[in-house]
Amino acid sequence: MKIATWNINSVRHRIALVARFLREKQPDVLCLQETKVENGLFPALPFHKLGYVHQAIHGQKAYHGVAVVSRLPFRKTGPQDFCREGHARHMGVTLANGVELHNFYVPAGGDIPDPGVNAKFDHKLHFLRAMERFFAKRKSRRDPVLLLGDLNVAPLESDVWSHKQLLDVVSHTPVETKLFGEAQAAFDWIDVTRRFIPPEEKIYSWWSYRAADWEASDRGRRLDHVWASPDLAGALKSQTIFKKMRGWQKASDHVPVMVELDI
DNA sequence: ATGGTCGGTGTCCGA
């Protein structure tokens, strides 16, 4: 089974790109973030035509929005949403094979890393704590669970182009990486990318639109993650971050991350 | 040191 996550930055604007990705890489399930579309206007048909007939969408007008499109049927959809502010930032589904997926779009958090003066940063910290609590509460249940999405935190030094220069930049500040680590520990989540790539090795999933040449400067961050519950450890076969797709015409600033499981 | 670019409820907001 192959499951991918991608912050697509408008699913309508990038529908041709996502179709190409699905045709070339053939994931069974794709979790999208930043769809930027309300449910009634979600482009269901192109996904349907490509075989992704099972769709769990949770969007809103213009901002945020998550969706799960799948070739495998759902046993259940929901729960939905963690967000204090009522944004569409989470969608849960359980696949027919029993694997539970949680698709997340964690708030970016604005520019100033001070919750006292920046409400968006305060919201981000609150959201990370809520994620921790949600899974800590059900730690005794040992079913196969995957948490995927744009978590908007680059936790390790090797997840950013310059650890020193980003210590006071939202996404890599100590308060965020600490909460991120606590959320990860609360459910004994496995960081699937780092299961396959050693922590010394730099790897990114996002490159800013503002760079004159994203590839030459390579000032990236690893903001997109796949976490697996401990009982899935033996089933993990591979992970891929599709860096090349950052160079496609009309690219998103994020590239997809895909994991392969033997289930 | 600064400002750089995207997409959408477009002449601002959020990223």
PDB file of C-alpha atoms (C1' of nucleotides) in Angstrom:
ATOM      1  CA  MET A   1       0.000   0.000   0.000  1.00  0.00           C
ATOM      2  CA  LYS A   2       1.323   3.434  -0.953  1.00  0.00           C
ATOM      3  CA  ILE A   3       0.145   6.544   0.876  1.00  0.00           C
ATOM      4  CA  ALA A   4       1.182  10.074  -0.021  1.00  0.00           C
ATOM      5  CA  THR A   5       0.788  13.524   1.493  1.00  0.00           C
ATOM      6  CA  TRP A   6       1.033  16.824  -0.364  1.00  0.00           C
ATOM      7  CA  ASN A   7       0.401  20.467   0.453  1.00  0.00           C
ATOM      8  CA  ILE A   8      -0.894  21.371  -2.990  1.00  0.00           C
ATOM      9  CA  ASN A   9      -1.541  25.104  -2.446  1.00  0.00           C
ATOM     10  CA  SER A  10      -4.889  25.199  -4.306  1.00  0.00           C
ATOM     11  CA  VAL A  11      -6.180  21.906  -5.668  1.00  0.00           C
ATOM     12  CA  ARG A  12      -8.036  23.670  -8.486  1.00  0.00           C
ATOM     13  CA  HIS A  13      -5.001  25.625  -9.650  1.00  0.00           C
ATOM     14  CA  ARG A  14      -2.853  22.481  -9.661  1.00  0.00           C
ATOM     15  CA  ILE A  15      -5.291  19.822 -10.833  1.00  0.00           C
ATOM     16  CA  ALA A  16      -3.129  18.906 -13.877  1.00  0.00           C
ATOM     17  CA  LEU A  17      -0.081  18.467 -11.664  1.00  0.00           C
ATOM     18  CA  VAL A  18      -1.848  16.249  -9.178  1.00  0.00           C
ATOM     19  CA  ALA A  19      -3.201  14.135 -12.044  1.00  0.00           C
ATOM     20  CA  ARG A  20       0.315  13.695 -13.394  1.00  0.00           C
ATOM     21  CA  PHE A  21       1.578  12.755  -9.924  1.00  0.00           C
ATOM     22  CA  LEU A  22      -1.165  10.151  -9.464  1.00  0.00           C
ATOM     23  CA  ARG A  23      -0.578   8.631 -12.922  1.00  0.00           C
ATOM     24  CA  GLU A  24       3.196   8.458 -12.491  1.00  0.00           C
ATOM     25  CA  LYS A  25       3.486   7.384  -8.842  1.00  0.00           C
ATOM     26  CA  GLN A  26       0.237   5.464  -8.326  1.00  0.00           C
ATOM     27  CA  PRO A  27      -0.349   6.007  -4.611  1.00  0.00           C
ATOM     28  CA  ASP A  28      -3.375   4.159  -3.241  1.00  0.00           C
ATOM     29  CA  VAL A  29      -4.260   7.112  -1.037  1.00  0.00           C
ATOM     30  CA  LEU A  30      -3.376  10.805  -1.307  1.00  0.00           C
ATOM     31  CA  CYS A  31      -3.791  13.251   1.573  1.00  0.00           C
ATOM     32  CA  LEU A  32      -3.962  16.875   0.441  1.00  0.00           C
ATOM     33  CA  GLN A  33      -3.564  20.092   2.409  1.00  0.00           C
ATOM     34  CA  GLU A  34      -4.262  23.703   1.469  1.00  0.00           C
ATOM     35  CA  THR A  35      -6.905  22.721  -1.037  1.00  0.00           C
ATOM     36  CA  LYS A  36      -8.279  26.283  -0.728  1.00  0.00           C
ATOM     37  CA  VAL A  37     -11.768  25.323  -1.842  1.00  0.00           C
ATOM     38  CA  GLU A  38     -15.147  24.789  -0.247  1.00  0.00           C
ATOM     39  CA  ASN A  39     -16.601  21.281  -0.517  1.00  0.00           C
ATOM     40  CA  GLY A  40     -19.142  22.066  -3.207  1.00  0.00           C
ATOM     41  CA  LEU A  41     -16.421  23.267  -5.594  1.00  0.00           C
ATOM     42  CA  PHE A  42     -13.880  20.482  -4.931  1.00  0.00           C
ATOM     43  CA  PRO A  43     -12.769  18.984  -8.288  1.00  0.00           C
ATOM     44  CA  ALA A  44     -14.092  15.492  -7.538  1.00  0.00           C
ATOM     45  CA  LEU A  45     -14.408  14.340 -11.164  1.00  0.00           C
ATOM     46  CA  PRO A  46     -10.737  14.371 -12.228  1.00  0.00           C
ATOM     47  CA  PHE A  47      -9.830  12.274  -9.179  1.00  0.00           C
ATOM     48  CA  HIS A  48     -12.747   9.948  -9.851  1.00  0.00           C
ATOM     49  CA  LYS A  49     -11.604   9.427 -13.453  1.00  0.00           C
ATOM     50  CA  LEU A  50      -8.139   8.441 -12.229  1.00  0.00           C
ATOM     51  CA  GLY A  51      -9.622   5.783  -9.949  1.00  0.00           C
ATOM     52  CA  TYR A  52      -9.687   7.814  -6.738  1.00  0.00           C
ATOM     53  CA  VAL A  53     -13.390   7.313  -6.270  1.00  0.00           C
ATOM     54  CA  HIS A  54     -13.349   7.436  -2.474  1.00  0.00           C
ATOM     55  CA  GLN A  55     -13.060  11.024  -1.295  1.00  0.00           C
ATOM     56  CA  ALA A  56     -13.244  12.571   2.149  1.00  0.00           C
ATOM     57  CA  ILE A  57     -13.122  16.332   1.795  1.00  0.00           C
ATOM     58  CA  HIS A  58     -13.111  19.032   4.406  1.00  0.00           C
ATOM     59  CA  GLY A  59     -12.636  22.451   2.925  1.00  0.00           C
ATOM     60  CA  GLN A  60     -13.522  26.103   3.305  1.00  0.00           C
ATOM     61  CA  LYS A  61     -13.474  29.079   1.012  1.00  0.00           C
ATOM     62  CA  ALA A  62     -10.030  30.468   0.051  1.00  0.00           C
ATOM     63  CA  TYR A  63      -7.959  29.223   2.975  1.00  0.00           C
ATOM     64  CA  HIS A  64      -6.681  25.945   4.413  1.00  0.00           C
ATOM     65  CA  GLY A  65      -8.700  22.809   3.567  1.00  0.00           C
ATOM     66  CA  VAL A  66      -7.782  19.114   3.624  1.00  0.00           C
ATOM     67  CA  ALA A  67      -8.905  16.113   1.584  1.00  0.00           C
ATOM     68  CA  VAL A  68      -8.223  12.387   1.332  1.00  0.00           C
ATOM     69  CA  VAL A  69      -8.692  10.773  -2.092  1.00  0.00           C
ATOM     70  CA  SER A  70      -8.354   7.017  -2.303  1.00  0.00           C
ATOM     71  CA  ARG A  71      -8.585   3.945  -4.508  1.00  0.00           C
ATOM     72  CA  LEU A  72      -9.200   1.896  -1.368  1.00  0.00           C
ATOM     73  CA  PRO A  73     -12.612   2.165   0.255  1.00  0.00           C
ATOM     74  CA  PHE A  74     -13.132   3.819   3.612  1.00  0.00           C
ATOM     75  CA  ARG A  75     -14.588   1.900   6.526  1.00  0.00           C
ATOM     76  CA  LYS A  76     -15.291   5.170   8.236  1.00  0.00           C
ATOM     77  CA  THR A  77     -14.685   8.895   7.799  1.00  0.00           C
ATOM     78  CA  GLY A  78     -13.935  11.202  10.716  1.00  0.00           C
ATOM     79  CA  PRO A  79     -13.166  12.400  13.240  1.00  0.00           C
ATOM     80  CA  GLN A  80     -12.708  15.814  11.764  1.00  0.00           C
ATOM     81  CA  ASP A  81     -10.930  18.882  13.029  1.00  0.00           C
ATOM     82  CA  PHE A  82      -8.930  19.988  15.990  1.00  0.00           C
ATOM     83  CA  CYS A  83      -8.890  23.625  15.301  1.00  0.00           C
ATOM     84  CA  ARG A  84      -9.677  26.222  17.955  1.00  0.00           C
ATOM     85  CA  GLU A  85     -10.303  28.795  15.213  1.00  0.00           C
ATOM     86  CA  GLY A  86     -12.665  26.589  13.190  1.00  0.00           C
ATOM     87  CA  HIS A  87     -10.299  26.259  10.198  1.00  0.00           C
ATOM     88  CA  ALA A  88     -10.436  23.113   8.027  1.00  0.00           C
ATOM     89  CA  ARG A  89      -7.129  21.609   9.126  1.00  0.00           C
ATOM     90  CA  HIS A  90      -7.745  17.947   9.925  1.00  0.00           C
ATOM     91  CA  MET A  91      -9.537  14.990   8.390  1.00  0.00           C
ATOM     92  CA  GLY A  92      -9.499  11.460   9.757  1.00  0.00           C
ATOM     93  CA  VAL A  93     -10.455   8.342   7.776  1.00  0.00           C
ATOM     94  CA  THR A  94     -10.208   4.625   8.431  1.00  0.00           C
ATOM     95  CA  LEU A  95      -9.485   2.462   5.401  1.00  0.00           C
ATOM     96  CA  ALA A  96     -11.318  -0.811   4.808  1.00  0.00           C
ATOM     97  CA  ASN A  97      -8.098  -2.669   5.683  1.00  0.00           C
ATOM     98  CA  GLY A  98      -8.231  -1.141   9.170  1.00  0.00           C
ATOM     99  CA  VAL A  99      -5.488   1.464   8.789  1.00  0.00           C
ATOM    100  CA  GLU A 100      -6.526   4.778  10.326  1.00  0.00           C
ATOM    101  CA  LEU A 101      -5.243   7.965   8.684  1.00  0.00           C
ATOM    102  CA  HIS A 102      -5.070  11.472  10.121  1.00  0.00           C
ATOM    103  CA  ASN A 103      -4.446  14.187   7.579  1.00  0.00           C
ATOM    104  CA  PHE A 104      -3.188  17.402   9.210  1.00  0.00           C
ATOM    105  CA  TYR A 105      -2.508  20.965   8.178  1.00  0.00           C
ATOM    106  CA  VAL A 106      -0.877  22.593  11.199  1.00  0.00           C
ATOM    107  CA  PRO A 107      -1.109  26.417  11.275  1.00  0.00           C
ATOM    108  CA  ALA A 108       1.977  28.082   9.787  1.00  0.00           C
ATOM    109  CA  GLY A 109       2.093  30.488  12.718  1.00  0.00           C
ATOM    110  CA  GLY A 110       2.820  33.878  11.158  1.00  0.00           C
ATOM    111  CA  ASP A 111       6.164  35.658  11.271  1.00  0.00           C
ATOM    112  CA  ILE A 112       6.849  36.622  14.891  1.00  0.00           C
ATOM    113  CA  PRO A 113       7.635  33.676  17.192  1.00  0.00           C
ATOM    114  CA  ASP A 114       6.003  35.233  20.238  1.00  0.00           C
ATOM    115  CA  PRO A 115       2.530  34.042  21.282  1.00  0.00           C
ATOM    116  CA  GLY A 116       2.035  37.250  23.263  1.00  0.00           C
ATOM    117  CA  VAL A 117       2.114  39.513  20.231  1.00  0.00           C
ATOM    118  CA  ASN A 118       1.282  37.079  17.418  1.00  0.00           C
ATOM    119  CA  ALA A 119      -2.091  35.330  17.675  1.00  0.00           C
ATOM    120  CA  LYS A 120      -1.204  33.001  14.791  1.00  0.00           C
ATOM    121  CA  PHE A 121       1.823  31.708  16.659  1.00  0.00           C
ATOM    122  CA  ASP A 122      -0.281  31.233  19.789  1.00  0.00           C
ATOM    123  CA  HIS A 123      -2.766  29.264  17.691  1.00  0.00           C
ATOM    124  CA  LYS A 124       0.015  27.072  16.287  1.00  0.00           C
ATOM    125  CA  LEU A 125       1.320  26.213  19.756  1.00  0.00           C
ATOM    126  CA  HIS A 126      -2.217  25.475  20.948  1.00  0.00           C
ATOM    127  CA  PHE A 127      -2.801  23.237  17.927  1.00  0.00           C
ATOM    128  CA  LEU A 128       0.387  21.229  18.560  1.00  0.00           C
ATOM    129  CA  ARG A 129      -0.625  20.711  22.198  1.00  0.00           C
ATOM    130  CA  ALA A 130      -4.098  19.572  21.094  1.00  0.00           C
ATOM    131  CA  MET A 131      -2.520  17.024  18.718  1.00  0.00           C
ATOM    132  CA  GLU A 132      -0.442  15.673  21.570  1.00  0.00           C
ATOM    133  CA  ARG A 133      -3.452  15.356  23.888  1.00  0.00           C
ATOM    134  CA  PHE A 134      -5.672  13.698  21.279  1.00  0.00           C
ATOM    135  CA  PHE A 135      -3.295  10.810  20.692  1.00  0.00           C
ATOM    136  CA  ALA A 136      -1.959  10.575  24.267  1.00  0.00           C
ATOM    137  CA  LYS A 137      -5.508   9.838  25.436  1.00  0.00           C
ATOM    138  CA  ARG A 138      -5.770   6.756  23.251  1.00  0.00           C
ATOM    139  CA  LYS A 139      -2.226   5.486  23.646  1.00  0.00           C
ATOM    140  CA  SER A 140      -3.432   2.182  25.118  1.00  0.00           C
ATOM    141  CA  ARG A 141      -5.274   1.340  21.874  1.00  0.00           C
ATOM    142  CA  ARG A 142      -2.836  -0.333  19.540  1.00  0.00           C
ATOM    143  CA  ASP A 143      -4.349  -0.159  16.062  1.00  0.00           C
ATOM    144  CA  PRO A 144      -2.431   0.758  12.909  1.00  0.00           C
ATOM    145  CA  VAL A 145      -2.484   4.551  12.601  1.00  0.00           C
ATOM    146  CA  LEU A 146      -0.722   6.984  10.270  1.00  0.00           C
ATOM    147  CA  LEU A 147      -0.521  10.722  10.840  1.00  0.00           C
ATOM    148  CA  LEU A 148       0.442  12.657   7.714  1.00  0.00           C
ATOM    149  CA  GLY A 149       0.522  16.185   6.502  1.00  0.00           C
ATOM    150  CA  ASP A 150       2.016  19.625   6.458  1.00  0.00           C
ATOM    151  CA  LEU A 151       2.990  19.927  10.117  1.00  0.00           C
ATOM    152  CA  ASN A 152       4.753  23.260   9.501  1.00  0.00           C
ATOM    153  CA  VAL A 153       7.616  22.339  11.850  1.00  0.00           C
ATOM    154  CA  ALA A 154      11.121  21.278  10.818  1.00  0.00           C
ATOM    155  CA  PRO A 155      12.232  19.413  13.953  1.00  0.00           C
ATOM    156  CA  LEU A 156      15.859  18.405  13.367  1.00  0.00           C
ATOM    157  CA  GLU A 157      18.929  20.493  12.562  1.00  0.00           C
ATOM    158  CA  SER A 158      19.186  18.556   9.313  1.00  0.00           C
ATOM    159  CA  ASP A 159      15.568  19.412   8.451  1.00  0.00           C
ATOM    160  CA  VAL A 160      16.563  23.003   7.625  1.00  0.00           C
ATOM    161  CA  TRP A 161      19.213  24.575   5.403  1.00  0.00           C
ATOM    162  CA  SER A 162      20.755  26.441   8.357  1.00  0.00           C
ATOM    163  CA  HIS A 163      19.957  25.476  11.928  1.00  0.00           C
ATOM    164  CA  LYS A 164      21.615  28.608  13.375  1.00  0.00           C
ATOM    165  CA  GLN A 165      19.930  31.020  11.006  1.00  0.00           C
ATOM    166  CA  LEU A 166      16.499  29.499  11.516  1.00  0.00           C
ATOM    167  CA  LEU A 167      16.453  29.220  15.305  1.00  0.00           C
ATOM    168  CA  ASP A 168      14.332  32.378  15.509  1.00  0.00           C
ATOM    169  CA  VAL A 169      12.341  31.681  12.356  1.00  0.00           C
ATOM    170  CA  VAL A 170       8.849  30.256  12.815  1.00  0.00           C
ATOM    171  CA  SER A 171       8.910  26.509  11.937  1.00  0.00           C
ATOM    172  CA  HIS A 172      12.253  25.813  13.660  1.00  0.00           C
ATOM    173  CA  THR A 173      12.118  27.721  16.967  1.00  0.00           C
ATOM    174  CA  PRO A 174      12.880  25.774  20.164  1.00  0.00           C
ATOM    175  CA  VAL A 175       9.349  26.178  21.538  1.00  0.00           C
ATOM    176  CA  GLU A 176       7.897  24.599  18.384  1.00  0.00           C
ATOM    177  CA  THR A 177      10.397  21.765  18.063  1.00  0.00           C
ATOM    178  CA  LYS A 178       9.887  20.966  21.750  1.00  0.00           C
ATOM    179  CA  LEU A 179       6.083  20.720  21.390  1.00  0.00           C
ATOM    180  CA  PHE A 180       6.534  18.773  18.174  1.00  0.00           C
ATOM    181  CA  GLY A 181       8.788  16.288  19.982  1.00  0.00           C
ATOM    182  CA  GLU A 182       6.291  15.968  22.826  1.00  0.00           C
ATOM    183  CA  ALA A 183       3.454  15.271  20.388  1.00  0.00           C
ATOM    184  CA  GLN A 184       5.615  12.640  18.715  1.00  0.00           C
ATOM    185  CA  ALA A 185       6.552  11.009  22.030  1.00  0.00           C
ATOM    186  CA  ALA A 186       2.951  10.988  23.304  1.00  0.00           C
ATOM    187  CA  PHE A 187       1.998   8.184  20.905  1.00  0.00           C
ATOM    188  CA  ASP A 188       5.480   6.735  20.289  1.00  0.00           C
ATOM    189  CA  TRP A 189       5.107   7.880  16.684  1.00  0.00           C
ATOM    190  CA  ILE A 190       7.735   6.734  14.198  1.00  0.00           C
ATOM    191  CA  ASP A 191       9.095   9.500  11.941  1.00  0.00           C
ATOM    192  CA  VAL A 192       8.923   7.439   8.743  1.00  0.00           C
ATOM    193  CA  THR A 193      11.226   9.638   6.634  1.00  0.00           C
ATOM    194  CA  ARG A 194      13.934   9.477   9.302  1.00  0.00           C
ATOM    195  CA  ARG A 195      13.464   5.727   9.605  1.00  0.00           C
ATOM    196  CA  PHE A 196      14.997   5.568   6.107  1.00  0.00           C
ATOM    197  CA  ILE A 197      17.247   8.651   6.026  1.00  0.00           C
ATOM    198  CA  PRO A 198      19.887   9.140   8.743  1.00  0.00           C
ATOM    199  CA  PRO A 199      19.491  12.240  10.938  1.00  0.00           C
ATOM    200  CA  GLU A 200      22.809  13.698   9.717  1.00  0.00           C
ATOM    201  CA  GLU A 201      21.547  13.910   6.175  1.00  0.00           C
ATOM    202  CA  LYS A 202      19.804  17.111   5.124  1.00  0.00           C
ATOM    203  CA  ILE A 203      16.424  16.587   3.514  1.00  0.00           C
ATOM    204  CA  TYR A 204      13.614  19.042   2.732  1.00  0.00           C
ATOM    205  CA  SER A 205      10.045  18.977   1.453  1.00  0.00           C
ATOM    206  CA  TRP A 206       9.447  22.734   1.027  1.00  0.00           C
ATOM    207  CA  TRP A 207      11.308  25.530  -0.730  1.00  0.00           C
ATOM    208  CA  SER A 208      10.083  29.141  -0.647  1.00  0.00           C
ATOM    209  CA  TYR A 209       8.608  30.759  -3.743  1.00  0.00           C
ATOM    210  CA  ARG A 210      10.700  33.825  -2.954  1.00  0.00           C
ATOM    211  CA  ALA A 211      14.076  32.401  -3.888  1.00  0.00           C
ATOM    212  CA  ALA A 212      15.323  33.502  -7.289  1.00  0.00           C
ATOM    213  CA  ASP A 213      16.524  29.941  -7.886  1.00  0.00           C
ATOM    214  CA  TRP A 214      15.131  27.453  -5.334  1.00  0.00           C
ATOM    215  CA  GLU A 215      17.408  24.652  -6.519  1.00  0.00           C
ATOM    216  CA  ALA A 216      20.649  26.637  -6.566  1.00  0.00           C
ATOM    217  CA  SER A 217      20.090  28.245  -3.153  1.00  0.00           C
ATOM    218  CA  ASP A 218      18.473  25.044  -1.758  1.00  0.00           C
ATOM    219  CA  ARG A 219      17.194  26.874   1.313  1.00  0.00           C
ATOM    220  CA  GLY A 220      14.608  24.249   2.145  1.00  0.00           C
ATOM    221  CA  ARG A 221      12.857  22.901   5.203  1.00  0.00           C
ATOM    222  CA  ARG A 222      11.247  19.536   6.001  1.00  0.00           C
ATOM    223  CA  LEU A 223       7.722  20.582   6.952  1.00  0.00           C
ATOM    224  CA  ASP A 224       5.811  17.597   5.552  1.00  0.00           C
ATOM    225  CA  HIS A 225       5.783  14.446   7.609  1.00  0.00           C
ATOM    226  CA  VAL A 226       4.487  10.909   7.846  1.00  0.00           C
ATOM    227  CA  TRP A 227       4.250   9.373  11.309  1.00  0.00           C
ATOM    228  CA  ALA A 228       3.393   5.721  11.921  1.00  0.00           C
ATOM    229  CA  SER A 229       2.161   4.025  15.081  1.00  0.00           C
ATOM    230  CA  PRO A 230       4.741   1.623  16.582  1.00  0.00           C
ATOM    231  CA  ASP A 231       2.915  -1.540  15.514  1.00  0.00           C
ATOM    232  CA  LEU A 232       3.434  -0.499  11.875  1.00  0.00           C
ATOM    233  CA  ALA A 233       7.239  -0.513  12.247  1.00  0.00           C
ATOM    234  CA  GLY A 234       7.630  -3.898  10.572  1.00  0.00           C
ATOM    235  CA  ALA A 235       5.358  -2.941   7.688  1.00  0.00           C
ATOM    236  CA  LEU A 236       7.322   0.148   6.564  1.00  0.00           C
ATOM    237  CA  LYS A 237       9.032  -0.530   3.227  1.00  0.00           C
ATOM    238  CA  SER A 238      10.154   2.832   1.840  1.00  0.00           C
ATOM    239  CA  GLN A 239       9.652   6.561   1.800  1.00  0.00           C
ATOM    240  CA  THR A 240      10.162   9.074  -0.999  1.00  0.00           C
ATOM    241  CA  ILE A 241      10.235  12.860  -1.051  1.00  0.00           C
ATOM    242  CA  PHE A 242       9.624  13.961  -4.639  1.00  0.00           C
ATOM    243  CA  LYS A 243      12.081  16.862  -4.756  1.00  0.00           C
ATOM    244  CA  LYS A 244      12.000  16.951  -8.575  1.00  0.00           C
ATOM    245  CA  MET A 245       8.393  18.089  -8.495  1.00  0.00           C
ATOM    246  CA  ARG A 246       9.471  21.440  -7.043  1.00  0.00           C
ATOM    247  CA  GLY A 247      10.893  22.098 -10.503  1.00  0.00           C
ATOM    248  CA  TRP A 248       7.686  21.296 -12.408  1.00  0.00           C
ATOM    249  CA  GLN A 249       5.846  24.112 -14.159  1.00  0.00           C
ATOM    250  CA  LYS A 250       3.317  25.729 -11.775  1.00  0.00           C
ATOM    251  CA  ALA A 251       4.818  23.812  -8.853  1.00  0.00           C
ATOM    252  CA  SER A 252       3.530  23.955  -5.310  1.00  0.00           C
ATOM    253  CA  ASP A 253       6.105  25.216  -2.802  1.00  0.00           C
ATOM    254  CA  HIS A 254       5.745  21.799  -1.107  1.00  0.00           C
ATOM    255  CA  VAL A 255       6.508  18.445  -2.737  1.00  0.00           C
ATOM    256  CA  PRO A 256       4.751  15.149  -1.955  1.00  0.00           C
ATOM    257  CA  VAL A 257       6.031  12.602   0.520  1.00  0.00           C
ATOM    258  CA  MET A 258       5.040   8.976  -0.076  1.00  0.00           C
ATOM    259  CA  VAL A 259       5.426   5.891   2.087  1.00  0.00           C
ATOM    260  CA  GLU A 260       5.074   2.280   1.095  1.00  0.00           C
ATOM    261  CA  LEU A 261       3.751  -0.268   3.591  1.00  0.00           C
ATOM    262  CA  ASP A 262       3.535  -4.013   3.349  1.00  0.00           C
ATOM    263  CA  ILE A 263      -0.067  -4.436   4.467  1.00  0.00           C
TER     264      ILE A 263
ATOM    265  C1'  DA B   1      20.547  43.566   5.602  1.00  0.00           C
ATOM    266  C1'  DT B   2      16.606  43.368   2.841  1.00  0.00           C
ATOM    267  C1'  DG B   3      13.137  41.627   0.192  1.00  0.00           C
ATOM    268  C1'  DG B   4      12.076  38.426  -2.553  1.00  0.00           C
ATOM    269  C1'  DT B   5       6.568  35.038  -4.757  1.00  0.00           C
ATOM    270  C1'  DC B   6       2.465  32.685  -4.723  1.00  0.00           C
ATOM    271  C1'  DG B   7      -3.187  31.794  -4.810  1.00  0.00           C
ATOM    272  C1'  DG B   8      -7.563  33.404  -3.792  1.00  0.00           C
ATOM    273  C1'  DT B   9     -13.312  36.308  -1.116  1.00  0.00           C
ATOM    274  C1'  DG B  10      -7.439  39.852  -5.298  1.00  0.00           C
ATOM    275  C1'  DT B  11      -5.900  46.403  -4.849  1.00  0.00           C
ATOM    276  C1'  DC B  12      -5.317  42.551   1.053  1.00  0.00           C
ATOM    277  C1'  DC B  13      -4.611  38.187   3.649  1.00  0.00           C
ATOM    278  C1'  DG B  14      -2.256  34.079   4.662  1.00  0.00           C
ATOM    279  C1'  DA B  15       1.575  31.421   3.404  1.00  0.00           C
TER     280       DA B  15
END
